[in-house]
Amino acid sequence: MNDLSVFLNALPDGIVAVSEQNVVLFANAAVYDTLGVLPNSITGLPLSDCLKDQNLMMQLDKTGHESFLTLEADVSYPRKLKLRIRIVPLQEKNGEIDSPVALIIFTDVSREMSTAEDRERNSKLETMRLLTAGVAHELGNPLNSIIMKADLTERLVMKLPDSETKEKIAKDLAVIISESERLKRIVEDFLKAARPLSFRPSEADLRKLCEGCIAVMEPELHARDIAIQKYLSPVPPALLDEDLLRGAIINVIRNAAEAMPEGGLLIMRLETEGDFFKLSVRDNGVGMTEETAERIFDPFYTTKQTGTGLGMLQIKRAMEAHSGTIEIKSRVGKGTTVTLKAPLRQSETHVLDSPEAK
Ligand code: ADP
Ligand code: MG
């Protein structure tokens, strides 16, 4: 009984060990449930030949094995499922051609997802929604007056003759203003997370949208000593909710910026892949530990002193609304690439599909 496969076969998640060349060296019994293939029938074959689902194949096609990666894919084979796919690189490599370099773990999260949707009403999120929507809303107005009054006072102070007192007041006012603005952003984050999601797609030019997001963030990136490289190919116009995507993209950029406290390089890439768009933002910042990568979508999960832990949630909601996915590739100390993918739906099909378009 020292054959580990006995244990691996007892697990509910599909597990596949692959070689450097992406050849399946081992597959456990649960690949039958998750991928619809018999474990014995796929060992020795390239992984790409074993995947019968088009979407899954596309998602896994370009991923390497060098870093931890978690992604989610909607598949229609062997049945309609939502799979969470985790790629876990193996530490020990002995350089032999048939030695495993990574485990790929397929978890069926459809039930988790569908009940998660039902449960949202009672969940942490819904409680938060009720509580914070009220509080955040109430905070908004006084905060705005504080900021406005502080701005006015700052202007008045500037007109006073120079003195030590003036300098001190100006300094303190600057702190009041910047902290109130930070508070305002937190309140806005809470309100966004608390608001029920509305999905209003209209024909959008994604490249323009990306340019706009970069333009908004440019001063902040510049102040942080972060260089920007963008490779934005044109994407055919498609039905997208610009507001949702703008919020998501800005959050991705902001997280990347915050991961590079000493400055760095941010690379944004936009391309079309089949009927999907693929937008990636790469930073060479601090990266994520495995724990962070696992918990990143939990509401309020943050590793930052002044974070709210609501940004990723916003990104996730936006991508889910577009039937899209978020892929996160990260290495501690090296950096992170966040890739957003979603289908580019054309107007005609949407009008037929859309329940609102009556
Ligand atoms: P916040 O930014 O307020 O902390 P988010 O939901 O946006 O909340 O992100 C949650 C956590 O995910 C962050 O605290 C951080 O630890 C991690 N994270 C997100 N993006 C990156 C990134 N590009 N590099 C490193 N860590 C990241
Ligand atoms: Mg954030």
PDB file of N, CA, C and O in Angstrom, residues 68-100:
ATOM      1  N   PHE A  68       2.766  29.302  -9.758  1.00  0.00           N
ATOM      2  CA  PHE A  68       1.435  28.950  -9.284  1.00  0.00           C
ATOM      3  C   PHE A  68       0.412  29.721 -10.080  1.00  0.00           C
ATOM      4  O   PHE A  68       0.608  30.881 -10.400  1.00  0.00           O
ATOM      5  N   LEU A  69      -0.663  29.075 -10.376  1.00  0.00           N
ATOM      6  CA  LEU A  69      -1.660  29.752 -11.179  1.00  0.00           C
ATOM      7  C   LEU A  69      -3.033  29.190 -10.818  1.00  0.00           C
ATOM      8  O   LEU A  69      -3.177  27.990 -10.630  1.00  0.00           O
ATOM      9  N   THR A  70      -3.990  30.048 -10.671  1.00  0.00           N
ATOM     10  CA  THR A  70      -5.359  29.597 -10.443  1.00  0.00           C
ATOM     11  C   THR A  70      -6.229  30.256 -11.479  1.00  0.00           C
ATOM     12  O   THR A  70      -6.113  31.452 -11.711  1.00  0.00           O
ATOM     13  N   LEU A  71      -7.065  29.481 -12.143  1.00  0.00           N
ATOM     14  CA  LEU A  71      -7.994  30.104 -13.060  1.00  0.00           C
ATOM     15  C   LEU A  71      -9.296  29.333 -13.054  1.00  0.00           C
ATOM     16  O   LEU A  71      -9.356  28.215 -12.557  1.00  0.00           O
ATOM     17  N   GLU A  72     -10.310  29.951 -13.577  1.00  0.00           N
ATOM     18  CA  GLU A  72     -11.600  29.287 -13.613  1.00  0.00           C
ATOM     19  C   GLU A  72     -12.097  29.244 -15.041  1.00  0.00           C
ATOM     20  O   GLU A  72     -11.863  30.168 -15.801  1.00  0.00           O
ATOM     21  N   ALA A  73     -12.735  28.153 -15.397  1.00  0.00           N
ATOM     22  CA  ALA A  73     -13.236  28.039 -16.762  1.00  0.00           C
ATOM     23  C   ALA A  73     -14.612  27.395 -16.748  1.00  0.00           C
ATOM     24  O   ALA A  73     -14.874  26.475 -15.978  1.00  0.00           O
ATOM     25  N   ASP A  74     -15.488  27.919 -17.600  1.00  0.00           N
ATOM     26  CA  ASP A  74     -16.782  27.269 -17.808  1.00  0.00           C
ATOM     27  C   ASP A  74     -16.583  26.255 -18.905  1.00  0.00           C
ATOM     28  O   ASP A  74     -16.110  26.596 -19.981  1.00  0.00           O
ATOM     29  N   VAL A  75     -16.904  25.013 -18.642  1.00  0.00           N
ATOM     30  CA  VAL A  75     -16.729  23.998 -19.676  1.00  0.00           C
ATOM     31  C   VAL A  75     -18.079  23.381 -19.998  1.00  0.00           C
ATOM     32  O   VAL A  75     -19.011  23.435 -19.190  1.00  0.00           O
ATOM     33  N   SER A  76     -18.183  22.806 -21.183  1.00  0.00           N
ATOM     34  CA  SER A  76     -19.449  22.154 -21.518  1.00  0.00           C
ATOM     35  C   SER A  76     -19.243  20.654 -21.698  1.00  0.00           C
ATOM     36  O   SER A  76     -20.176  19.924 -21.979  1.00  0.00           O
ATOM     37  N   TYR A  77     -18.000  20.187 -21.542  1.00  0.00           N
ATOM     38  CA  TYR A  77     -17.715  18.762 -21.607  1.00  0.00           C
ATOM     39  C   TYR A  77     -17.014  18.340 -20.324  1.00  0.00           C
ATOM     40  O   TYR A  77     -16.161  19.071 -19.868  1.00  0.00           O
ATOM     41  N   PRO A  78     -17.310  17.249 -19.678  1.00  0.00           N
ATOM     42  CA  PRO A  78     -18.312  16.226 -19.986  1.00  0.00           C
ATOM     43  C   PRO A  78     -19.752  16.678 -19.753  1.00  0.00           C
ATOM     44  O   PRO A  78     -20.678  16.022 -20.208  1.00  0.00           O
ATOM     45  N   ARG A  79     -19.920  17.784 -19.029  1.00  0.00           N
ATOM     46  CA  ARG A  79     -21.244  18.396 -18.883  1.00  0.00           C
ATOM     47  C   ARG A  79     -20.981  19.842 -18.522  1.00  0.00           C
ATOM     48  O   ARG A  79     -19.826  20.227 -18.363  1.00  0.00           O
ATOM     49  N   LYS A  80     -22.014  20.621 -18.375  1.00  0.00           N
ATOM     50  CA  LYS A  80     -21.808  22.027 -18.028  1.00  0.00           C
ATOM     51  C   LYS A  80     -21.227  22.124 -16.629  1.00  0.00           C
ATOM     52  O   LYS A  80     -21.844  21.707 -15.653  1.00  0.00           O
ATOM     53  N   LEU A  81     -20.011  22.644 -16.545  1.00  0.00           N
ATOM     54  CA  LEU A  81     -19.320  22.684 -15.260  1.00  0.00           C
ATOM     55  C   LEU A  81     -18.564  23.990 -15.138  1.00  0.00           C
ATOM     56  O   LEU A  81     -18.209  24.598 -16.143  1.00  0.00           O
ATOM     57  N   LYS A  82     -18.308  24.364 -13.916  1.00  0.00           N
ATOM     58  CA  LYS A  82     -17.345  25.425 -13.712  1.00  0.00           C
ATOM     59  C   LYS A  82     -16.150  24.758 -13.053  1.00  0.00           C
ATOM     60  O   LYS A  82     -16.283  24.161 -11.986  1.00  0.00           O
ATOM     61  N   LEU A  83     -15.017  24.824 -13.696  1.00  0.00           N
ATOM     62  CA  LEU A  83     -13.826  24.179 -13.145  1.00  0.00           C
ATOM     63  C   LEU A  83     -12.869  25.227 -12.609  1.00  0.00           C
ATOM     64  O   LEU A  83     -12.644  26.260 -13.252  1.00  0.00           O
ATOM     65  N   ARG A  84     -12.351  24.957 -11.439  1.00  0.00           N
ATOM     66  CA  ARG A  84     -11.241  25.776 -10.960  1.00  0.00           C
ATOM     67  C   ARG A  84      -9.981  24.972 -11.243  1.00  0.00           C
ATOM     68  O   ARG A  84      -9.889  23.796 -10.898  1.00  0.00           O
ATOM     69  N   ILE A  85      -9.050  25.603 -11.907  1.00  0.00           N
ATOM     70  CA  ILE A  85      -7.847  24.882 -12.301  1.00  0.00           C
ATOM     71  C   ILE A  85      -6.665  25.492 -11.577  1.00  0.00           C
ATOM     72  O   ILE A  85      -6.473  26.706 -11.627  1.00  0.00           O
ATOM     73  N   ARG A  86      -5.934  24.637 -10.912  1.00  0.00           N
ATOM     74  CA  ARG A  86      -4.747  25.145 -10.235  1.00  0.00           C
ATOM     75  C   ARG A  86      -3.509  24.458 -10.798  1.00  0.00           C
ATOM     76  O   ARG A  86      -3.496  23.233 -10.942  1.00  0.00           O
ATOM     77  N   ILE A  87      -2.534  25.228 -11.131  1.00  0.00           N
ATOM     78  CA  ILE A  87      -1.278  24.644 -11.598  1.00  0.00           C
ATOM     79  C   ILE A  87      -0.256  24.829 -10.485  1.00  0.00           C
ATOM     80  O   ILE A  87      -0.031  25.943 -10.017  1.00  0.00           O
ATOM     81  N   VAL A  88       0.277  23.730 -10.035  1.00  0.00           N
ATOM     82  CA  VAL A  88       1.224  23.780  -8.930  1.00  0.00           C
ATOM     83  C   VAL A  88       2.573  23.266  -9.428  1.00  0.00           C
ATOM     84  O   VAL A  88       2.721  22.077  -9.708  1.00  0.00           O
ATOM     85  N   PRO A  89       3.533  24.157  -9.591  1.00  0.00           N
ATOM     86  CA  PRO A  89       4.843  23.690 -10.048  1.00  0.00           C
ATOM     87  C   PRO A  89       5.491  22.828  -8.971  1.00  0.00           C
ATOM     88  O   PRO A  89       5.330  23.093  -7.786  1.00  0.00           O
ATOM     89  N   LEU A  90       6.198  21.795  -9.389  1.00  0.00           N
ATOM     90  CA  LEU A  90       6.857  20.929  -8.401  1.00  0.00           C
ATOM     91  C   LEU A  90       8.265  21.447  -8.173  1.00  0.00           C
ATOM     92  O   LEU A  90       8.940  21.884  -9.099  1.00  0.00           O
ATOM     93  N   GLN A  91       8.665  21.402  -6.939  1.00  0.00           N
ATOM     94  CA  GLN A  91       9.961  21.975  -6.568  1.00  0.00           C
ATOM     95  C   GLN A  91      11.123  21.183  -7.141  1.00  0.00           C
ATOM     96  O   GLN A  91      12.024  21.718  -7.751  1.00  0.00           O
ATOM     97  N   GLU A  92      11.041  19.873  -6.917  1.00  0.00           N
ATOM     98  CA  GLU A  92      12.211  19.073  -7.289  1.00  0.00           C
ATOM     99  C   GLU A  92      12.143  18.649  -8.739  1.00  0.00           C
ATOM    100  O   GLU A  92      11.190  18.028  -9.178  1.00  0.00           O
ATOM    101  N   LYS A  93      13.176  19.013  -9.449  1.00  0.00           N
ATOM    102  CA  LYS A  93      13.239  18.544 -10.831  1.00  0.00           C
ATOM    103  C   LYS A  93      14.527  17.780 -10.971  1.00  0.00           C
ATOM    104  O   LYS A  93      15.575  18.234 -10.519  1.00  0.00           O
ATOM    105  N   ASN A  94      14.468  16.608 -11.578  1.00  0.00           N
ATOM    106  CA  ASN A  94      15.728  15.883 -11.732  1.00  0.00           C
ATOM    107  C   ASN A  94      16.228  15.919 -13.165  1.00  0.00           C
ATOM    108  O   ASN A  94      17.171  15.240 -13.524  1.00  0.00           O
ATOM    109  N   GLY A  95      15.552  16.758 -13.979  1.00  0.00           N
ATOM    110  CA  GLY A  95      16.048  16.964 -15.334  1.00  0.00           C
ATOM    111  C   GLY A  95      15.724  15.843 -16.307  1.00  0.00           C
ATOM    112  O   GLY A  95      15.954  15.964 -17.495  1.00  0.00           O
ATOM    113  N   GLU A  96      15.169  14.736 -15.804  1.00  0.00           N
ATOM    114  CA  GLU A  96      14.839  13.663 -16.744  1.00  0.00           C
ATOM    115  C   GLU A  96      13.617  14.054 -17.543  1.00  0.00           C
ATOM    116  O   GLU A  96      12.721  14.732 -17.047  1.00  0.00           O
ATOM    117  N   ILE A  97      13.590  13.554 -18.768  1.00  0.00           N
ATOM    118  CA  ILE A  97      12.550  14.002 -19.681  1.00  0.00           C
ATOM    119  C   ILE A  97      11.159  13.592 -19.204  1.00  0.00           C
ATOM    120  O   ILE A  97      10.179  14.274 -19.421  1.00  0.00           O
ATOM    121  N   ASP A  98      11.092  12.451 -18.498  1.00  0.00           N
ATOM    122  CA  ASP A  98       9.772  11.990 -18.080  1.00  0.00           C
ATOM    123  C   ASP A  98       9.507  12.245 -16.603  1.00  0.00           C
ATOM    124  O   ASP A  98       8.723  11.561 -15.971  1.00  0.00           O
ATOM    125  N   SER A  99      10.189  13.267 -16.043  1.00  0.00           N
ATOM    126  CA  SER A  99       9.895  13.558 -14.652  1.00  0.00           C
ATOM    127  C   SER A  99       8.849  14.669 -14.586  1.00  0.00           C
ATOM    128  O   SER A  99       8.857  15.582 -15.408  1.00  0.00           O
ATOM    129  N   PRO A 100       7.913  14.552 -13.623  1.00  0.00           N
ATOM    130  CA  PRO A 100       6.846  15.549 -13.574  1.00  0.00           C
ATOM    131  C   PRO A 100       7.365  16.918 -13.154  1.00  0.00           C
ATOM    132  O   PRO A 100       8.212  17.020 -12.272  1.00  0.00           O
TER     133      PRO A 100
END
